[in-house]
Every structure is written in C-alpha cells, then in structure tokens.
Short mmCIF file of C-alpha atoms and ligand atoms in Angstrom, two decimals:
data_model
loop_
_atom_site.label_atom_id
_atom_site.label_comp_id
_atom_site.label_asym_id
_atom_site.label_seq_id
_atom_site.Cartn_x
_atom_site.Cartn_y
_atom_site.Cartn_z
CA UNK A 264 -3.64 -32.31 -10.16
CA UNK A 265 -5.73 -31.95 -7.03
CA UNK A 266 -4.77 -29.05 -4.92
CA UNK A 267 -5.83 -28.44 -1.35
CA UNK A 268 -6.70 -24.90 -0.08
CA UNK A 269 -7.08 -24.08 3.51
CA UNK A 270 -9.12 -21.02 4.51
CA UNK A 271 -8.34 -19.42 7.95
CA UNK A 272 -10.68 -16.53 8.32
CA UNK A 273 -9.52 -15.52 11.82
CA UNK A 274 -10.53 -12.43 13.51
CA UNK A 275 -11.84 -8.89 12.95
CA UNK A 276 -12.40 -8.22 9.25
CA UNK A 277 -10.71 -11.57 8.47
CA UNK A 278 -14.05 -13.48 8.03
CA UNK A 279 -15.51 -10.68 5.83
CA UNK A 280 -12.58 -10.46 3.42
CA UNK A 281 -12.04 -14.21 3.13
CA UNK A 282 -15.73 -14.58 2.41
CA UNK A 283 -15.30 -12.28 -0.80
CA UNK A 284 -11.98 -14.12 -1.80
CA UNK A 285 -13.86 -17.43 -1.44
CA UNK A 286 -16.65 -16.18 -3.82
CA UNK A 287 -13.83 -15.43 -6.40
CA UNK A 288 -12.21 -18.69 -5.64
CA UNK A 289 -15.46 -20.64 -6.13
CA UNK A 290 -16.10 -18.82 -9.31
CA UNK A 291 -12.66 -19.51 -10.95
CA UNK A 292 -12.89 -23.18 -9.65
CA UNK A 293 -16.02 -23.60 -11.64
CA UNK A 294 -14.98 -21.55 -14.67
CA UNK A 295 -11.98 -23.42 -15.22
CA UNK A 296 -13.12 -26.82 -13.73
CA UNK A 297 -10.16 -26.71 -11.18
CA UNK A 298 -9.56 -29.73 -9.05
CA UNK A 299 -9.52 -28.04 -5.70
CA UNK A 300 -10.44 -29.10 -2.07
CA UNK A 301 -11.37 -26.14 0.00
CA UNK A 302 -11.57 -26.37 3.66
CA UNK A 303 -12.24 -23.73 6.34
CA UNK A 304 -10.90 -23.86 9.94
CA UNK A 305 -10.37 -21.76 13.06
CA UNK A 306 -7.43 -19.74 13.86
CA UNK A 307 -6.41 -16.77 16.26
CA UNK A 308 -8.74 -15.40 18.81
CA UNK A 309 -11.66 -17.17 17.24
CA UNK A 310 -9.92 -20.45 17.67
CA UNK A 311 -8.90 -19.66 21.27
CA UNK A 312 -12.53 -18.83 22.14
CA UNK A 313 -13.63 -22.21 20.95
CA UNK A 314 -10.62 -24.53 21.87
CA UNK A 315 -8.41 -22.59 24.27
CA UNK A 316 -5.58 -22.25 21.76
CA UNK A 317 -4.89 -19.79 18.89
CA UNK A 318 -3.49 -22.52 16.75
CA UNK A 319 -5.34 -25.76 17.58
CA UNK A 320 -3.69 -28.99 16.44
CA UNK A 321 -6.42 -29.63 13.88
CA UNK A 322 -5.55 -26.44 12.15
CA UNK A 323 -1.93 -27.00 12.13
CA UNK A 324 -2.42 -30.62 10.94
CA UNK A 325 -4.63 -29.50 7.98
CA UNK A 326 -2.35 -26.61 7.31
CA UNK A 327 0.57 -29.08 6.81
CA UNK A 328 -1.31 -31.01 4.22
CA UNK A 329 -2.46 -27.84 2.14
CA UNK A 330 -0.84 -26.43 -0.83
CA UNK A 331 -2.11 -22.99 0.03
CA UNK A 332 -3.40 -21.33 3.08
CA UNK A 333 -5.52 -18.11 2.79
CA UNK A 334 -5.16 -16.32 5.99
CA UNK A 335 -7.54 -13.51 6.95
CA UNK A 336 -6.18 -11.73 9.98
CA UNK A 337 -5.83 -12.34 13.67
CA UNK A 338 -6.06 -10.27 16.92
CA UNK A 339 -8.16 -7.90 18.65
CA UNK A 340 -8.86 -6.08 22.01
CA UNK A 341 -10.87 -8.83 23.56
CA UNK A 342 -7.61 -11.14 23.45
CA UNK A 343 -5.13 -8.58 24.29
CA UNK A 344 -4.68 -9.53 28.00
CA UNK A 345 -4.16 -13.20 27.49
CA UNK A 346 -0.79 -14.99 28.35
CA UNK A 347 1.80 -14.58 25.53
CA UNK A 348 1.36 -18.01 24.21
CA UNK A 349 -2.33 -17.83 24.04
CA UNK A 350 -2.56 -14.61 22.01
CA UNK A 351 -3.69 -14.71 18.47
CA UNK A 352 -0.54 -13.49 17.04
CA UNK A 353 1.10 -16.82 18.12
CA UNK A 354 -1.15 -18.50 15.53
CA UNK A 355 0.68 -16.53 12.72
CA UNK A 356 4.21 -17.09 14.19
CA UNK A 357 3.41 -20.70 14.82
CA UNK A 358 2.29 -21.37 11.32
CA UNK A 359 5.34 -19.49 9.71
CA UNK A 360 7.75 -21.53 11.87
CA UNK A 361 5.98 -24.90 11.76
CA UNK A 362 5.66 -24.73 7.96
CA UNK A 363 9.09 -23.25 7.29
CA UNK A 364 7.52 -20.24 5.66
CA UNK A 365 10.89 -18.49 5.46
CA UNK A 366 10.21 -16.23 2.36
CA UNK A 367 7.80 -13.42 2.74
CA UNK A 368 6.95 -11.50 -0.32
CA UNK A 369 5.15 -8.23 0.18
CA UNK A 370 4.62 -6.24 -2.81
CA UNK A 371 3.84 -2.54 -2.46
CA UNK A 372 2.30 -0.99 -5.54
CA UNK A 373 0.26 1.92 -6.53
CA UNK A 374 -2.84 2.05 -9.02
CA UNK A 375 -2.15 5.73 -10.15
CA UNK A 376 -6.02 6.24 -9.99
CA UNK A 377 -5.64 5.89 -6.31
CA UNK A 378 -2.60 8.18 -5.78
CA UNK A 379 -4.73 10.91 -3.96
CA UNK A 380 -5.17 8.47 -1.24
CA UNK A 381 -1.33 8.45 -0.65
CA UNK A 382 0.27 10.63 1.90
CA UNK A 383 3.08 11.26 -0.55
CA UNK A 384 3.13 13.84 -3.43
CA UNK A 385 1.81 12.35 -6.66
CA UNK A 386 4.89 13.08 -8.66
CA UNK A 387 6.98 11.00 -6.26
CA UNK A 388 4.66 8.20 -5.72
CA UNK A 389 3.24 7.49 -9.19
CA UNK A 390 4.03 4.07 -10.85
CA UNK A 391 5.10 2.76 -7.48
CA UNK A 392 6.10 -0.85 -7.69
CA UNK A 393 8.25 -2.38 -4.99
CA UNK A 394 8.74 -5.84 -3.80
CA UNK A 395 9.90 -6.50 -0.15
CA UNK A 396 11.34 -9.89 0.40
CA UNK A 397 11.52 -10.30 4.17
CA UNK A 398 13.00 -13.39 5.77
CA UNK A 399 10.31 -14.72 8.06
CA UNK A 400 11.38 -17.60 10.30
CA UNK A 401 14.70 -16.53 11.89
CA UNK A 402 16.41 -13.44 13.17
CA UNK A 403 15.26 -11.72 16.29
CA UNK A 404 11.82 -13.08 16.14
CA UNK A 405 12.88 -16.70 16.93
CA UNK A 406 16.51 -16.37 18.13
CA UNK A 407 17.51 -18.10 21.45
CA UNK A 408 18.22 -17.22 24.20
CA UNK A 409 15.31 -14.89 24.78
CA UNK A 410 13.40 -14.10 28.01
CA UNK A 411 12.55 -11.70 30.70
CA UNK A 412 14.47 -12.08 33.99
CA UNK A 413 12.92 -10.42 36.97
CA UNK A 414 14.83 -12.19 39.63
CA UNK A 415 17.94 -10.23 38.58
CA UNK A 416 19.01 -6.85 39.79
CA UNK A 417 18.09 -4.79 37.86
CA UNK A 418 15.38 -7.10 36.35
CA UNK A 419 16.17 -7.31 32.46
CA UNK A 420 14.85 -8.86 29.18
CA UNK A 421 16.70 -10.01 26.06
CA UNK A 422 16.36 -11.40 22.58
CA UNK A 423 18.83 -12.62 20.25
CA UNK A 424 19.44 -11.50 16.55
CA UNK A 425 21.03 -14.54 14.82
CA UNK A 426 21.33 -15.66 11.15
CA UNK A 427 23.46 -18.52 9.81
CA UNK A 428 24.85 -18.57 6.38
CA UNK A 429 22.27 -20.94 5.00
CA UNK A 430 19.34 -18.70 6.22
CA UNK A 431 20.90 -15.66 4.54
CA UNK A 432 21.72 -17.63 1.38
CA UNK A 433 18.14 -18.95 0.84
CA UNK A 434 16.38 -15.76 1.45
CA UNK A 435 19.03 -14.05 -0.88
CA UNK A 436 18.27 -16.27 -3.75
CA UNK A 437 14.60 -15.74 -3.38
CA UNK A 438 15.27 -12.05 -3.63
CA UNK A 439 17.80 -12.16 -6.44
CA UNK A 440 15.59 -14.51 -8.41
CA UNK A 441 12.65 -11.98 -7.78
CA UNK A 442 14.75 -9.21 -9.16
CA UNK A 443 15.66 -11.22 -12.33
CA UNK A 444 11.92 -11.55 -13.05
CA UNK A 445 11.47 -7.78 -12.38
CA UNK A 446 13.62 -4.68 -13.06
CA UNK A 447 16.98 -6.53 -12.03
CA UNK A 448 17.58 -4.36 -9.06
CA UNK A 449 18.18 -5.59 -5.52
CA UNK A 450 18.75 -3.51 -2.46
CA UNK A 451 20.04 -5.46 0.73
CA UNK A 452 18.96 -3.75 3.84
CA UNK A 453 20.62 -4.07 7.38
CA UNK A 454 22.58 -2.28 10.06
CA UNK A 455 26.21 -3.14 9.05
CA UNK A 456 27.47 -0.24 10.77
CA UNK A 457 26.53 -1.48 14.16
CA UNK A 458 25.34 -5.17 14.13
CA UNK A 459 27.70 -8.06 13.65
CA UNK A 460 24.78 -10.10 12.18
CA UNK A 461 24.25 -7.44 9.71
CA UNK A 462 27.95 -7.31 8.57
CA UNK A 463 27.73 -11.00 8.08
CA UNK A 464 24.55 -10.68 6.26
CA UNK A 465 26.10 -8.08 3.84
CA UNK A 466 29.10 -10.33 3.25
CA UNK A 467 26.80 -13.35 2.24
CA UNK A 468 24.59 -11.33 0.04
CA UNK A 469 27.60 -9.81 -1.68
CA UNK A 470 29.07 -13.40 -2.41
CA UNK A 471 25.79 -14.50 -3.78
CA UNK A 472 25.58 -11.80 -6.20
CA UNK A 473 28.24 -13.44 -8.29
CA UNK A 474 25.69 -15.94 -9.24
CA UNK A 475 23.41 -13.15 -10.39
CA UNK A 476 25.50 -10.92 -12.61
CA UNK A 477 22.40 -9.62 -14.33
CA UNK A 478 21.08 -8.06 -11.16
CA UNK A 479 22.37 -4.71 -9.81
CA UNK A 480 23.00 -5.13 -6.14
CA UNK A 481 23.14 -2.26 -3.60
CA UNK A 482 23.28 -2.13 0.03
CA UNK A 483 21.54 0.30 2.38
CA UNK A 484 21.41 0.92 6.21
CA UNK A 485 17.76 0.23 7.46
CA UNK A 486 17.31 3.79 8.88
CA UNK A 487 18.32 5.29 5.64
CA UNK A 488 16.03 2.90 3.83
CA UNK A 489 13.19 3.98 6.08
CA UNK A 490 13.93 7.57 5.04
CA UNK A 491 14.57 6.83 1.31
CA UNK A 492 11.15 4.97 1.06
CA UNK A 493 9.46 8.21 1.90
CA UNK A 494 11.79 10.56 -0.26
CA UNK A 495 12.24 8.58 -3.23
CA UNK A 496 10.49 5.36 -3.23
CA UNK A 497 10.81 4.65 -6.92
CA UNK A 498 14.60 4.05 -6.66
CA UNK A 499 13.78 0.68 -5.48
CA UNK A 500 12.77 -2.41 -7.09
CA UNK A 501 13.29 -5.43 -4.80
CA UNK A 502 14.43 -5.08 -1.18
CA UNK A 503 15.60 -7.98 0.91
CA UNK A 504 15.95 -7.75 4.55
CA UNK A 505 15.81 -9.78 7.94
CA UNK A 506 12.68 -10.47 9.84
CA UNK A 507 12.64 -7.40 12.03
CA UNK A 508 13.73 -4.70 9.61
CA UNK A 509 11.48 -6.35 6.90
CA UNK A 510 8.49 -6.01 9.30
CA UNK A 511 9.10 -2.26 9.68
CA UNK A 512 10.05 -1.44 6.09
CA UNK A 513 7.00 -3.18 4.74
CA UNK A 514 4.68 -1.31 6.93
CA UNK A 515 6.26 1.88 5.72
CA UNK A 516 6.17 0.65 1.93
CA UNK A 517 2.36 -0.38 2.35
CA UNK A 518 1.48 3.13 3.97
CA UNK A 519 3.00 5.00 0.92
CA UNK A 520 0.31 3.66 -1.21
CA UNK A 521 -2.38 5.09 1.12
CA UNK A 522 -4.50 2.03 0.73
CA UNK A 523 -3.27 -0.79 2.77
CA UNK A 524 -6.48 -2.34 1.86
CA UNK A 525 -5.11 -3.33 -1.52
CA UNK A 526 -1.90 -5.00 -0.64
CA UNK A 527 -1.34 -8.83 -0.55
CA UNK A 528 1.61 -11.04 0.57
CA UNK A 529 2.82 -14.40 0.31
CA UNK A 530 4.90 -16.72 2.66
CA UNK A 531 6.64 -19.51 1.10
CA UNK A 532 8.60 -22.48 2.07
CA UNK A 533 11.11 -24.60 -0.01
CA UNK A 534 8.29 -26.76 -1.42
CA UNK A 535 6.28 -23.82 -2.66
CA UNK A 536 3.74 -24.41 0.01
CA UNK A 537 2.33 -20.85 0.93
CA UNK A 538 0.31 -18.84 3.28
CA UNK A 539 -1.35 -15.81 1.56
CA UNK A 540 -2.37 -12.92 3.72
CA UNK A 541 -3.62 -9.33 3.21
CA UNK A 542 -1.18 -6.77 4.85
CA UNK A 543 -3.89 -4.90 6.55
CA UNK A 544 -4.47 -7.11 9.84
CA UNK A 545 -7.69 -7.39 11.71
CA UNK A 546 -8.94 -3.81 11.79
CA UNK A 547 -11.29 -4.36 15.00
CA UNK A 548 -12.69 -0.79 14.68
CA UNK A 549 -14.45 -1.75 11.21
CA UNK A 550 -15.06 -5.49 11.82
CA UNK A 551 -18.46 -6.76 11.06
CA UNK A 552 -19.56 -3.58 9.43
CA UNK A 553 -19.11 -4.67 5.86
CA UNK A 554 -16.79 -1.71 5.37
CA UNK A 555 -13.44 -3.63 4.76
CA UNK A 556 -11.85 -3.70 1.40
CA UNK A 557 -11.38 -7.29 0.32
CA UNK A 558 -9.10 -6.58 -2.53
CA UNK A 559 -5.78 -7.42 -0.71
CA UNK A 560 -7.30 -10.72 0.24
CA UNK A 561 -8.45 -11.21 -3.29
CA UNK A 562 -5.04 -10.31 -4.56
CA UNK A 563 -3.49 -12.61 -2.02
CA UNK A 564 -5.60 -15.33 -3.62
CA UNK A 565 -4.00 -14.42 -6.94
CA UNK A 566 -0.53 -14.73 -5.45
CA UNK A 567 -1.50 -18.10 -4.35
CA UNK A 568 -2.42 -19.15 -7.88
CA UNK A 569 0.94 -17.89 -8.95
CA UNK A 570 3.15 -19.39 -6.38
CA UNK A 571 1.65 -22.48 -5.03
CA UNK A 572 -1.05 -23.59 -7.42
CA UNK A 573 1.29 -22.86 -10.48
CA UNK A 574 -1.69 -21.43 -12.29
CA UNK A 575 -0.43 -18.09 -13.98
CA UNK A 576 -3.42 -17.73 -16.05
CA UNK A 577 -5.84 -17.52 -13.27
CA UNK A 578 -3.33 -15.43 -11.11
CA UNK A 579 -3.06 -12.99 -14.14
CA UNK A 580 -6.80 -12.72 -14.65
CA UNK A 581 -7.58 -11.97 -11.02
CA UNK A 582 -4.99 -9.29 -10.96
CA UNK A 583 -5.95 -7.82 -14.28
CA UNK A 584 -9.61 -7.79 -13.15
CA UNK A 585 -8.79 -6.04 -10.08
CA UNK A 586 -7.05 -3.31 -12.07
CA UNK A 587 -9.84 -3.08 -14.35
CA UNK A 588 -12.33 -2.82 -11.41
CA UNK A 589 -10.30 0.18 -10.09
CA UNK A 590 -10.08 1.87 -13.40
CA UNK A 591 -13.78 1.52 -13.90
CA UNK A 592 -14.20 3.64 -10.77
CA UNK A 593 -15.46 1.00 -8.12
CA UNK A 594 -14.46 1.98 -4.83
CA UNK A 595 -14.63 0.57 -1.13
CA UNK A 596 -14.80 2.94 1.78
CA UNK A 597 -11.13 3.22 2.33
CA UNK A 598 -10.56 4.45 -1.28
CA UNK A 599 -12.92 7.27 -1.37
CA UNK A 600 -14.14 10.46 0.24
CA UNK A 601 -17.48 9.97 -1.45
CA UNK A 602 -20.51 8.87 0.73
CA UNK A 603 -21.47 6.18 -1.76
CA UNK A 604 -19.08 3.12 -2.06
CA UNK A 605 -19.33 -0.57 -2.29
CA UNK A 606 -19.74 -2.55 0.75
CA UNK A 607 -17.35 -5.67 1.33
CA UNK A 608 -20.03 -8.07 0.36
CA UNK A 609 -20.67 -6.32 -2.98
CA UNK A 610 -17.08 -6.42 -4.35
CA UNK A 611 -17.08 -9.92 -5.63
CA UNK A 612 -20.37 -9.51 -7.41
CA UNK A 613 -18.93 -6.51 -9.30
CA UNK A 614 -15.55 -8.30 -9.91
CA UNK A 615 -16.78 -11.57 -11.18
CA UNK A 616 -18.33 -10.07 -14.45
CA UNK A 617 -14.95 -8.48 -15.05
CA UNK A 618 -13.19 -11.64 -14.59
CA UNK A 619 -15.57 -13.55 -16.92
CA UNK A 620 -14.96 -10.89 -19.59
CA UNK A 621 -11.35 -11.35 -19.27
CA UNK A 622 -11.31 -15.02 -19.28
CA UNK A 623 -11.45 -16.97 -22.52
CA UNK A 624 -13.87 -19.73 -21.48
C1 LIG B 112 3.22 -8.81 10.19
C2 LIG B 112 2.77 -8.61 11.63
C3 LIG B 112 3.27 -9.69 12.54
C4 LIG B 112 4.89 -9.57 12.49
C5 LIG B 112 2.65 -9.71 13.96
C6 LIG B 112 1.34 -9.60 13.96
C7 LIG B 112 3.27 -10.87 14.68
O1 LIG B 112 3.32 -7.35 12.03
O2 LIG B 112 3.01 -9.88 9.70
O3 LIG B 112 4.09 -8.04 9.64
O4 LIG B 112 5.47 -9.03 13.34
O5 LIG B 112 5.51 -10.43 11.70
MG1 LIG B 113 4.18 -6.21 10.50
#
C-alpha cells in the first residue's frame, strides 16, 4: 500500500534533525522496497518568512492527505514579537486541531548507559520507562470563551478549561489500551480537589476502567504527580492527563532522563493519521551548528512506522538499532562530557550499518 509522508523541518535545529531522519527513512525505504511518497514543506517561522503565515494553506492541505507527518521543531527569538496568530507555535496548535490529533503519546525512557546524564540518582532512575498520554485538542488550550479584556476595570484575561464526556472517554481508551500493551498500570492525573472539570474527568475514567479489568487504575493530583515523578518515577507505567497538565508533566518526565535529545512523541487521530515530533523543540542556541542530537527525531520516525504506517518490523529495527548505537558508545554532544562526539550529520552514517546488520534483508 502506498503511504504518504510529509516532512516539516521548521525552525532552529528542526532542519538538521529531520535531515538525519530522512537519511534513515530513505535507507529503510530502499532496503524494504517500501511504497512511500515523501514530500517536504515549510512550517513555523520558516513558513512565515516565505508566506506571511506559520501554517500556510498548502502545508495544511498536504498534511491532511498524509499518513504520517514528521515535524522537526518551530519557534525562535526572531519571531517572538509577532502577533499571536502569526507566531510559529500556532502552526503546531493549528495542525493538532485541524487534523484532530487528540492523543499525544510521550514516552520517557532511560538507556541505563546514559544515567549519568540524569539529574536524578542512578538507583532511582535506572530502567525508567514511562508513557505519558496527553489529551491534545481540548481543555484549556482550546476552550472558549477566551480572551484579554483591556476595556474593563480592572483589565482582565480568561481561559476556559472544558472537557466533555466523549473527549475524556476517547483519550481514556487510548491510555487503557496502551497500559494493556505495557505493564497494565494506569495513573490518571488531574486536580479533582479543586476543579470541577477534574472531578468529572475522574468519574469518567473510573467508569471506563470497568472495560479494562486487567489494568490497575490509580488517581493522583497533578501537583503530587510532579513531585512523585522526581521522587519515585518508577512507580509509573502509563499516565493519562489533560492538555495542560500533560504538557507540564511531560516536560518533567523528559528532564528526568537528562537527555531530552532522545525522546520522541506521537500525536494521533481516530484514523491513525499521526504527527511525529521530537520533544526537544527548536533549541535556537545550537541551531545550524551540527551539534543537535537527531535520535529523538529518528525514534519519532520509528513511532510513525509503528502507529501510522503499521510497519512494526521497521519500527522495531530502528528502535533496536538506536539502542545498539548507544551501547556501542556512540555519543552526540548532549550525551557526553568528552570533547569528541558525533556531529548531527554523522549520526545517520553510523546508524545505517547497524540497521543493516539487524535487518534480515
Ligand atoms: C509541547 C509544547 C507546545 C504545547 C507549545 C510549543 C505550544 O510545549 O508540545 O509540549 O504547549 O503544547
Ligand atoms: Mg510542552
């Protein structure tokens, strides 16, 4: 079956890391004779500079027709003073909303060889393997009414945190099903001691748990989870949370590993169309210097093979090869104190022979 892949390099280190991922993509495409159409388009600040819009119609139109989108990163100091609707982040929010990418999967795992990079003690962090399932198209990010009212006295601003039953159920199902495929533990996180929307969330998730008797469900308050993630992260298997709390908790979880340059993510809709994005963002300070770690983007490509292209074999091979790459001692700058390390552009050429070894073709 023919699959369409859209590459959106974006800003900062986005173009460097997507270019490494594309080397891997082209290699596995040839190796397994995959029927893939690959297109590259502009997004974020780069798109704004060319067209005046961070998410040009053309990009959105092609995104709608793609099975998987590899999204580099958007944003940077040069676009910070633009009007709200022109800022690069709007491209990300627009793609999520327009494509209905409600389920954001953010794994946080540690390769034990890299535990010295973690700010957390080794004995606490070793073997870390958490999946955060973040609701991505609702909640306070998109709730109406919203606005800034400067004509009132005193001037004020407001947002709305709102979830309906269906939205909670569908993200809940993704989370329970993910837990079934892992260690069968799900922790639902909200602020049910303060917010009505959280109390409602807890009720819906509790009801839903009847359909998943094999999954052990617990509930935690978001502030406590922030603390627990640092004190005892290995208590968690899958965490499910709303858009805002999931945003915050996934940054904490990513930081635990000490190597945010390793962490991928997937954002899926109901038809398994997905956008795949590294967790690290555009990192303007190192952009264009060939210093970025492209492994998060390459692991995001693996997630695209798993969730949208339904090719588990290729997904597994990429993931196993990255593991092997780390255990053979290859390091990018973010992963070592040494003065010698691989540049961004060198990673794919070291990884490709490992992929070849692991494949049976
Ligand atoms: C993320 C980012 C985005 C978000 C920003 C860039 C809009 O923090 O993907 O976690 O808040 O969702
Ligand atoms: Mg975030």
